[in-house]
Amino acid sequence: MNVKGLIGIGIAVCAGFACEAAMARVSVGINLGVPVYAAPPVYVAPAPVYVAPPPPPAVVYQPAPVVVAPGPAIVVGWHGDRYWDGYRYWGRRDWYAHHGGYGYRHW
């Protein structure tokens, strides 16, 4: 850089500092407060909140009790000297005579 450029930059910097010093000042002001009427605040009630009542409890009916009676017991076989085949009683001689005589003679 040449000397003229450095001198120009130096003068510009000095001018910048001089402007800042020239702008410095002290101000004194007097203010008179004027009362202003402000309207009172307006309060608005919120919208009502609707709370639905809870639903009634569910109606539950107990089913009728189930009564299971055991069926009649049918025991097929000999009962003493008679034989029950599920339909009728047979005497011992009648049974053997009707169903083939296992040791008995047919009468």
XYZ file of C-alpha atoms in Angstrom:
107
model
C 0.000 0.000 0.000
C 1.140 3.461 -0.602
C 1.460 6.200 1.936
C -1.443 8.237 0.549
C -3.829 5.306 1.107
C -2.707 4.896 4.719
C -3.121 8.598 5.392
C -6.643 8.512 3.894
C -7.636 5.571 6.099
C -6.220 7.370 9.159
C -8.201 10.523 8.433
C -11.402 8.488 7.990
C -10.891 6.759 11.327
C -10.272 10.076 13.088
C -13.378 11.577 11.506
C -15.393 8.618 12.758
C -14.224 9.195 16.341
C -14.908 12.942 16.019
C -18.524 12.336 14.934
C -19.129 10.114 17.897
C -17.853 12.747 20.282
C -19.955 15.435 18.597
C -23.148 13.371 19.101
C -22.644 12.899 22.836
C -24.985 15.196 24.828
C -27.094 15.379 27.950
C -30.846 15.920 27.733
C -33.114 17.081 30.509
C -36.848 16.772 30.017
C -39.849 17.641 32.161
C -42.997 15.576 31.772
C -46.365 16.326 33.286
C -48.537 13.287 33.825
C -52.158 13.680 32.794
C -54.561 11.318 34.534
C -56.405 9.122 32.097
C -59.743 7.556 32.946
C -59.554 3.836 32.338
C -62.775 1.872 32.079
C -63.207 -0.807 34.703
C -62.355 -4.304 33.515
C -65.189 -6.382 32.125
C -65.502 -9.893 33.455
C -67.368 -12.415 31.341
C -68.614 -15.597 32.954
C -67.531 -18.738 31.126
C -70.104 -20.843 29.355
C -71.804 -23.351 31.672
C -70.436 -26.855 31.554
C -73.006 -29.615 31.149
C -72.172 -32.828 32.936
C -74.436 -35.682 31.921
C -75.482 -37.988 34.740
C -73.984 -41.457 34.555
C -76.137 -44.053 32.829
C -78.120 -46.368 35.073
C -76.504 -49.706 35.815
C -77.210 -52.494 33.378
C -80.104 -54.747 34.288
C -78.960 -58.330 34.560
C -81.507 -61.069 35.054
C -80.393 -64.286 36.638
C -81.485 -67.232 34.543
C -83.816 -69.738 36.091
C -81.987 -72.522 37.875
C -81.626 -75.664 35.834
C -82.891 -78.724 37.642
C -81.601 -81.958 36.231
C -83.281 -85.007 37.659
C -81.548 -88.281 37.020
C -83.454 -90.628 34.774
C -84.917 -93.820 36.131
C -82.323 -96.488 36.598
C -83.085 -99.518 34.492
C -81.009 -102.452 35.524
C -81.348 -105.273 33.057
C -80.777 -108.690 34.576
C -81.903 -111.098 37.225
C -83.726 -109.743 40.253
C -84.190 -112.608 42.607
C -85.979 -115.363 40.704
C -87.258 -113.022 37.949
C -85.448 -111.525 34.909
C -86.049 -107.943 33.776
C -85.239 -107.404 30.079
C -86.208 -103.722 30.004
C -89.787 -104.350 29.005
C -91.180 -106.924 31.403
C -90.319 -109.389 34.131
C -89.848 -113.003 33.173
C -90.076 -115.905 35.502
C -87.032 -118.171 35.398
C -88.875 -120.979 33.664
C -90.582 -118.565 31.210
C -87.286 -116.943 30.279
C -85.509 -120.185 29.568
C -88.498 -121.554 27.758
C -88.779 -118.490 25.527
C -85.063 -117.927 24.866
C -83.834 -121.441 24.524
C -83.496 -123.634 27.504
C -80.012 -123.411 29.026
C -80.266 -126.639 30.935
C -84.037 -126.576 31.258
C -86.443 -128.553 29.263
C -88.990 -126.835 27.080
C -92.406 -127.432 28.582
